[in-house]
Coordinates of C-alpha atoms and ligand atoms in Angstrom, one line a residue:
M1241 CA 0.0 0.0 0.0
S1242 CA 1.3 3.4 -0.9
A1243 CA 2.0 5.9 1.8
A1244 CA -0.7 8.1 0.4
L1245 CA -3.2 5.2 0.3
A1246 CA -2.2 4.2 3.8
N1247 CA -2.7 7.7 5.1
Q1248 CA -6.1 7.9 3.3
S1249 CA -7.2 4.5 4.8
A1250 CA -6.0 5.5 8.3
S1251 CA -7.9 8.8 8.1
L1252 CA -11.0 7.0 6.8
A1253 CA -10.7 4.5 9.7
G1254 CA -10.3 7.5 12.0
A1255 CA -13.4 9.1 10.5
R1256 CA -15.3 5.9 11.0
V1257 CA -14.2 5.7 14.6
S1258 CA -15.1 9.3 15.2
N1259 CA -18.4 8.8 13.4
R1260 CA -19.1 5.8 15.6
R1261 CA -18.2 7.9 18.6
A1262 CA -20.4 10.7 17.4
T1263 CA -23.3 8.3 16.8
R1264 CA -22.8 6.8 20.3
A1265 CA -22.6 10.3 21.8
A1266 CA -25.7 11.3 19.9
S1267 CA -27.6 8.2 20.9
A1268 CA -26.5 8.7 24.5
R1269 CA -27.6 12.3 24.2
G1270 CA -30.9 11.0 22.8
R1271 CA -31.3 8.6 25.7
A1272 CA -30.5 11.4 28.1
V1273 CA -33.0 13.6 26.4
R1274 CA -35.6 10.9 26.5
V1275 CA -35.0 10.3 30.2
N1276 CA -34.9 13.9 31.2
A1277 CA -37.9 14.9 29.1
G1278 CA -40.3 12.5 30.9
L1279 CA -43.9 13.8 30.6
N1280 CA -44.2 15.1 34.1
I1281 CA -47.3 16.9 35.2
D1282 CA -45.8 20.1 36.3
L1283 CA -48.1 22.6 38.0
K1284 CA -45.4 24.5 40.0
G1285 CA -46.3 28.1 40.3
K1286 CA -50.0 27.5 39.6
K1287 CA -52.7 28.4 42.1
A1288 CA -55.8 26.2 42.5
F1289 CA -59.1 27.0 44.2
V1290 CA -60.9 23.7 45.1
A1291 CA -64.5 23.9 46.3
G1292 CA -66.0 20.9 48.0
V1293 CA -63.5 19.5 50.5
A1294 CA -64.7 18.7 54.1
D1295 CA -62.9 15.5 54.9
D1296 CA -60.2 13.3 53.4
N1297 CA -62.5 10.7 51.7
G1298 CA -64.0 12.5 48.7
F1299 CA -62.8 13.5 45.2
G1300 CA -62.1 17.1 46.2
W1301 CA -59.4 15.9 48.7
A1302 CA -57.9 13.5 46.2
I1303 CA -57.8 16.3 43.5
S1304 CA -56.2 18.7 46.0
K1305 CA -53.6 16.0 46.7
A1306 CA -52.8 15.3 43.1
L1307 CA -52.5 19.0 42.4
S1308 CA -50.2 19.4 45.3
E1309 CA -48.1 16.4 44.1
A1310 CA -47.7 18.3 40.8
G1311 CA -46.5 21.4 42.7
A1312 CA -49.7 23.6 42.7
E1313 CA -50.7 25.8 45.6
V1314 CA -54.1 24.7 46.8
I1315 CA -56.8 27.1 48.3
L1316 CA -60.0 25.5 49.6
G1317 CA -63.6 26.6 49.7
T1318 CA -65.5 24.5 52.3
W1319 CA -69.3 24.4 52.8
V1320 CA -70.1 26.6 55.7
P1321 CA -72.0 24.0 57.8
A1322 CA -69.1 21.5 57.4
L1323 CA -66.2 24.0 58.0
N1324 CA -65.9 23.9 61.8
I1325 CA -65.7 20.1 62.0
F1326 CA -63.3 20.0 59.0
E1327 CA -60.9 22.6 60.5
T1328 CA -61.0 21.1 64.0
S1329 CA -60.2 17.6 62.6
Y1330 CA -57.5 19.1 60.4
R1331 CA -55.9 20.9 63.4
R1332 CA -56.1 17.8 65.6
G1333 CA -54.1 15.8 63.0
K1334 CA -57.0 13.5 61.9
F1335 CA -56.0 13.9 58.2
D1336 CA -52.2 13.8 58.8
E1337 CA -51.8 10.3 57.3
S1338 CA -53.7 11.2 54.1
R1339 CA -51.9 14.6 53.9
K1340 CA -48.5 12.8 53.2
L1341 CA -47.1 13.5 49.8
S1342 CA -44.8 11.1 47.9
D1343 CA -41.7 13.2 48.8
G1344 CA -42.5 12.9 52.5
S1345 CA -43.8 16.5 52.9
M1346 CA -47.4 17.3 54.0
M1347 CA -50.1 18.7 51.8
E1348 CA -50.8 22.2 53.0
F1349 CA -53.8 24.5 52.1
S1350 CA -52.9 28.1 51.7
K1351 CA -56.2 29.1 53.1
I1352 CA -59.7 27.6 53.7
Y1353 CA -62.6 29.9 52.9
P1354 CA -66.1 29.3 54.1
M1355 CA -68.3 29.0 51.1
D1356 CA -71.9 28.1 50.1
A1357 CA -72.0 27.7 46.3
V1358 CA -75.8 27.9 46.3
F1359 CA -75.7 31.7 46.8
C1360 CA -74.1 34.1 44.4
T1361 CA -74.5 37.3 46.5
P1362 CA -75.6 38.3 50.0
D1363 CA -78.9 39.4 48.6
D1364 CA -79.6 35.8 47.6
V1365 CA -79.3 34.5 51.1
P1366 CA -82.7 33.9 52.8
E1367 CA -83.4 34.7 56.4
D1368 CA -83.5 31.1 57.6
I1369 CA -79.9 30.6 56.3
A1370 CA -78.6 34.0 57.4
T1371 CA -79.8 33.3 61.0
N1372 CA -78.9 29.6 61.0
K1373 CA -76.5 28.8 63.8
R1374 CA -74.4 26.5 61.4
Y1375 CA -73.6 29.7 59.5
A1376 CA -73.0 31.9 62.6
G1377 CA -69.5 33.4 63.0
N1378 CA -68.7 33.1 59.3
E1379 CA -68.9 35.9 56.7
K1380 CA -68.3 36.6 53.0
W1381 CA -69.2 33.0 52.0
T1382 CA -71.3 33.6 48.9
V1383 CA -69.6 32.9 45.5
T1384 CA -69.0 36.5 44.5
E1385 CA -67.6 37.3 48.0
V1386 CA -65.3 34.3 48.1
A1387 CA -64.0 35.2 44.6
K1388 CA -63.3 38.7 45.7
C1389 CA -61.5 37.5 48.8
V1390 CA -59.4 35.0 46.8
E1391 CA -58.4 37.8 44.4
E1392 CA -57.5 40.1 47.2
D1393 CA -55.4 37.4 49.0
F1394 CA -53.9 35.6 46.1
G1395 CA -54.3 37.6 42.9
K1396 CA -54.9 35.5 39.8
I1397 CA -55.5 31.8 39.9
D1398 CA -55.0 29.0 37.3
I1399 CA -57.2 26.1 38.3
L1400 CA -60.8 26.0 39.5
V1401 CA -62.3 22.8 40.9
H1402 CA -66.0 22.2 41.6
S1403 CA -66.3 19.0 43.5
L1404 CA -69.7 19.4 45.2
A1405 CA -73.3 18.4 44.9
N1406 CA -76.4 18.2 46.9
G1407 CA -79.9 16.9 46.2
P1408 CA -82.2 17.0 49.2
E1409 CA -84.6 14.5 47.6
V1410 CA -82.0 12.2 46.1
A1411 CA -83.6 9.2 47.6
K1412 CA -86.9 9.9 45.8
P1413 CA -87.6 8.7 42.3
L1414 CA -88.0 11.5 39.8
L1415 CA -91.7 10.7 39.6
E1416 CA -92.0 11.7 43.2
T1417 CA -89.6 14.6 43.3
S1418 CA -91.0 18.0 44.2
R1419 CA -90.3 21.1 42.2
K1420 CA -88.5 22.5 45.2
G1421 CA -86.3 19.4 45.6
Y1422 CA -85.5 19.2 41.8
L1423 CA -84.6 22.9 41.6
A1424 CA -82.5 22.6 44.8
A1425 CA -80.5 19.7 43.2
V1426 CA -79.9 21.7 40.1
S1427 CA -79.0 24.8 42.0
A1428 CA -76.5 23.1 44.3
S1429 CA -75.0 20.7 41.8
S1430 CA -75.0 22.5 38.4
Y1431 CA -75.8 26.2 38.7
S1432 CA -73.1 26.4 41.4
N1433 CA -70.6 25.4 38.7
V1434 CA -71.9 28.1 36.3
S1435 CA -71.8 30.6 39.1
M1436 CA -68.2 29.7 40.1
I1437 CA -66.9 30.0 36.6
Q1438 CA -68.8 33.3 36.1
H1439 CA -67.2 34.8 39.1
F1440 CA -63.8 33.2 39.3
G1441 CA -63.3 33.3 35.5
P1442 CA -62.2 37.0 35.5
L1443 CA -59.5 36.1 38.0
M1444 CA -58.1 33.2 36.1
N1445 CA -54.9 33.3 34.1
K1446 CA -55.1 32.6 30.4
G1447 CA -54.5 28.9 29.9
G1448 CA -56.2 28.1 33.1
A1449 CA -58.6 25.1 33.6
C1450 CA -61.9 24.4 35.3
I1451 CA -62.9 20.9 36.4
S1452 CA -66.2 19.5 37.9
L1453 CA -67.4 16.1 38.8
T1454 CA -70.3 14.3 37.1
Y1455 CA -71.9 10.9 37.2
L1456 CA -73.1 8.3 34.8
A1457 CA -76.7 8.9 35.8
S1458 CA -76.7 11.9 33.5
E1459 CA -76.6 9.6 30.4
R1460 CA -78.0 6.3 31.7
V1461 CA -80.8 5.4 34.1
I1462 CA -79.4 4.7 37.6
P1463 CA -82.4 3.7 39.7
G1464 CA -81.9 5.2 43.2
Y1465 CA -80.1 8.3 42.0
G1466 CA -83.2 10.5 42.2
G1467 CA -84.5 13.8 43.3
G1468 CA -83.4 15.5 40.1
M1469 CA -79.8 14.6 40.6
S1470 CA -79.6 12.8 37.3
S1471 CA -81.0 16.0 35.7
A1472 CA -78.5 18.1 37.5
K1473 CA -75.6 16.0 36.2
A1474 CA -77.0 16.1 32.7
A1475 CA -77.1 19.9 33.0
L1476 CA -73.6 20.0 34.4
E1477 CA -72.3 18.1 31.3
S1478 CA -74.2 20.3 28.9
D1479 CA -73.0 23.4 30.7
T1480 CA -69.4 22.1 30.5
R1481 CA -69.6 22.2 26.7
V1482 CA -71.3 25.7 26.5
L1483 CA -69.0 27.1 29.2
A1484 CA -65.9 25.7 27.4
Y1485 CA -66.9 27.8 24.4
E1486 CA -67.9 30.9 26.2
A1487 CA -65.1 30.9 28.8
G1488 CA -62.6 29.7 26.2
R1489 CA -63.4 32.7 24.0
K1490 CA -63.7 35.2 26.9
W1491 CA -60.7 34.3 29.1
G1492 CA -58.8 31.6 27.2
I1493 CA -59.5 29.0 29.9
R1494 CA -60.6 25.3 29.5
V1495 CA -63.7 23.7 31.1
N1496 CA -64.0 19.9 31.5
T1497 CA -65.9 17.5 33.7
I1498 CA -64.9 14.0 35.0
S1499 CA -67.5 11.3 35.1
A1500 CA -66.4 9.4 38.1
G1501 CA -67.2 5.8 39.1
P1502 CA -68.6 5.0 42.5
L1503 CA -66.7 6.0 45.6
G1504 CA -67.7 5.7 49.3
S1505 CA -67.5 9.4 50.1
R1506 CA -69.6 11.1 52.7
A1507 CA -72.0 12.5 50.1
A1508 CA -72.3 9.1 48.4
K1509 CA -72.9 7.3 51.7
A1510 CA -75.8 9.7 52.3
I1511 CA -77.5 8.4 49.2
G1512 CA -77.6 5.0 50.8
F1513 CA -76.6 2.3 48.2
I1514 CA -73.0 3.2 47.4
D1515 CA -71.5 -0.1 48.7
K1516 CA -73.8 -2.0 46.3
M1517 CA -72.7 0.3 43.4
I1518 CA -69.0 -0.3 44.2
N1519 CA -69.6 -4.1 44.2
Y1520 CA -71.6 -3.9 41.0
S1521 CA -68.8 -2.0 39.3
L1522 CA -66.2 -4.4 40.6
T1523 CA -68.1 -7.3 39.1
N1524 CA -69.1 -5.7 35.9
A1525 CA -66.6 -3.1 34.8
P1526 CA -64.0 -4.0 32.2
L1527 CA -61.3 -3.3 34.8
N1528 CA -62.4 -5.3 37.8
E1529 CA -59.2 -6.1 39.8
K1530 CA -59.8 -3.3 42.4
P1531 CA -62.4 -0.7 43.2
L1532 CA -61.9 2.8 41.8
E1533 CA -59.6 4.9 44.0
A1534 CA -60.2 8.7 44.5
I1535 CA -56.6 9.5 43.6
E1536 CA -57.3 8.1 40.1
I1537 CA -59.8 11.0 39.6
G1538 CA -57.2 13.3 41.3
N1539 CA -54.5 12.3 38.8
T1540 CA -56.9 12.8 35.8
A1541 CA -57.8 16.2 37.2
A1542 CA -54.2 17.2 37.5
F1543 CA -53.6 16.1 33.9
L1544 CA -56.6 18.0 32.6
C1545 CA -55.5 21.1 34.5
S1546 CA -51.9 20.9 33.1
P1547 CA -50.5 22.2 29.8
L1548 CA -50.4 18.5 28.7
A1549 CA -54.2 18.8 28.1
S1550 CA -54.0 22.2 26.4
A1551 CA -56.3 21.3 23.6
I1552 CA -58.9 19.4 25.7
T1553 CA -62.0 21.4 26.6
G1554 CA -65.8 20.8 26.8
E1555 CA -65.2 17.1 27.5
T1556 CA -66.8 14.7 29.8
I1557 CA -64.0 12.2 30.7
H1558 CA -65.1 8.9 32.2
V1559 CA -62.8 7.7 35.0
D1560 CA -64.7 4.6 36.1
N1561 CA -62.8 1.5 35.3
G1562 CA -64.7 1.5 32.0
L1563 CA -68.2 0.8 33.6
A1564 CA -70.0 3.4 31.4
H1565 CA -69.2 1.4 28.3
M1566 CA -71.0 -1.8 29.5
G1567 CA -74.4 -2.4 28.0
L1568 CA -75.1 -5.6 29.9
A1569 CA -74.5 -6.6 33.5
E1570 CA -72.5 -9.8 33.4
S1571 CA -73.6 -10.5 37.0
A1572 CA -77.3 -10.3 36.2
P1573 CA -78.9 -13.7 37.2
E1574 CA -80.4 -14.1 33.7
I1575 CA -76.9 -13.8 32.2
S1576 CA -74.7 -15.5 34.8
Q1577 CA -76.8 -18.7 35.2
Ligands
NAD19 P1 -67.9 14.6 49.2 O1 -68.8 14.5 50.4 O2 -66.4 14.4 49.5 O3 -68.0 16.0 48.5 C1 -69.1 16.8 48.4 C2 -68.8 18.1 49.0 O4 -69.8 19.1 48.7 C3 -68.8 18.1 50.6 O5 -67.5 18.6 51.0 C4 -69.9 19.1 50.9 O6 -69.6 19.8 52.1 C5 -69.9 20.0 49.7 N1 -71.1 20.8 49.5 C6 -72.4 20.4 49.5 N2 -73.2 21.5 49.3 C7 -72.4 22.5 49.1 C8 -72.7 23.9 48.9 N3 -73.9 24.4 48.8 N4 -71.6 24.7 48.8 C9 -70.3 24.3 48.9 N5 -70.0 23.0 49.1 C10 -71.1 22.1 49.3 O7 -68.4 13.6 48.1 P2 -67.9 13.3 46.7 O8 -68.6 12.0 46.3 O9 -66.4 13.3 46.6 O10 -68.5 14.4 45.8 C11 -67.8 15.3 45.0 C12 -68.4 15.4 43.6 O11 -68.2 14.1 43.0 C13 -69.9 15.6 43.5 O12 -70.2 16.5 42.5 C14 -70.5 14.2 43.3 O13 -71.7 14.3 42.7 C15 -69.4 13.7 42.4 N6 -69.4 12.3 42.1 C16 -69.4 11.4 43.2 C17 -69.4 10.0 43.0 C18 -69.3 9.0 44.1 O14 -69.6 7.8 43.9 N7 -68.9 9.4 45.3 C19 -69.5 9.5 41.6 C20 -69.5 10.4 40.6 C21 -69.5 11.8 40.9

């Protein structure tokens, strides 16, 4: 081999080696990039107002926890009649175990406001509520007043969570529900969400997100979920679509609702047949290895409130182990025998 050829071949070999090195370095960089750019839900620097937390069993608590895990600051609005017992239990450490976050720190609430989402302004509050001893000692708890206080104390917020419902005649079939009971269910469970978005919307940053909680009874018949509550959830889902449009155009925020499977929360226990619903779901849902956990709704809410869901709005997202998709109960005696 001539000296010139030998030099050429040596430099080609050198080039191949350095190419291989470059490829290895690039693929190592690629690996590093892939590892470092994991799709974390990052809500650091975001402020969330969560309405509907009065213990550590319900969806509101789980959503607060998931938002905290993602780094958001959480502010609560708690129903006035439930506030005292909630704050006392909180202070006495009753919730300490469930406050623990995965990094060992404790979930903290920046502030807990008294709130009753059924009333927009003080003028709406009837005498029997204004003088009710369960409301005594609290002030500024109507939706407009709470929104104003939150703005004064915290400025703009990014996340608004409506995790509350009430239907005084829920145990009655629709055929036996009074006008008063029906309207009360819609007022507490659906209009309350409209009111919250109306009054908190102006203090939400562009790109912010609103979440509420709905239930399958809006779209399928669930015997036992009465008193107009099925109607209220249907309204909530329809309002989610309309508010997504209106609030999206007006403030650049997103509005979604999560259709949750059954959970043994305080509100659900008051309805009376929640344990049966949990067992029914466990037997008949596509995913049937374990009952639904509240944190699974929390995690979905955190995702929906994050920039990862930036193009999702107006949606009803089922988080129910797939139960909503079943048209036939596998456990029905006619089928299982
Ligand atoms: P929960 O008892 O933890 O939450 C309901 C909260 O609503 C309570 O904290 C209560 O104090 C509050 N509340 C009631 N009236 C209010 C008012 N006027 N103003 C402010 N707060 C008020 O029970 P949960 O089951 O977690 O309920 C949260 C949401 O999830 C509700 O919308 C409920 O319909 C929905 N949901 C529940 C289930 C279930 O099986 N538990 C299933 C699907 C949807």
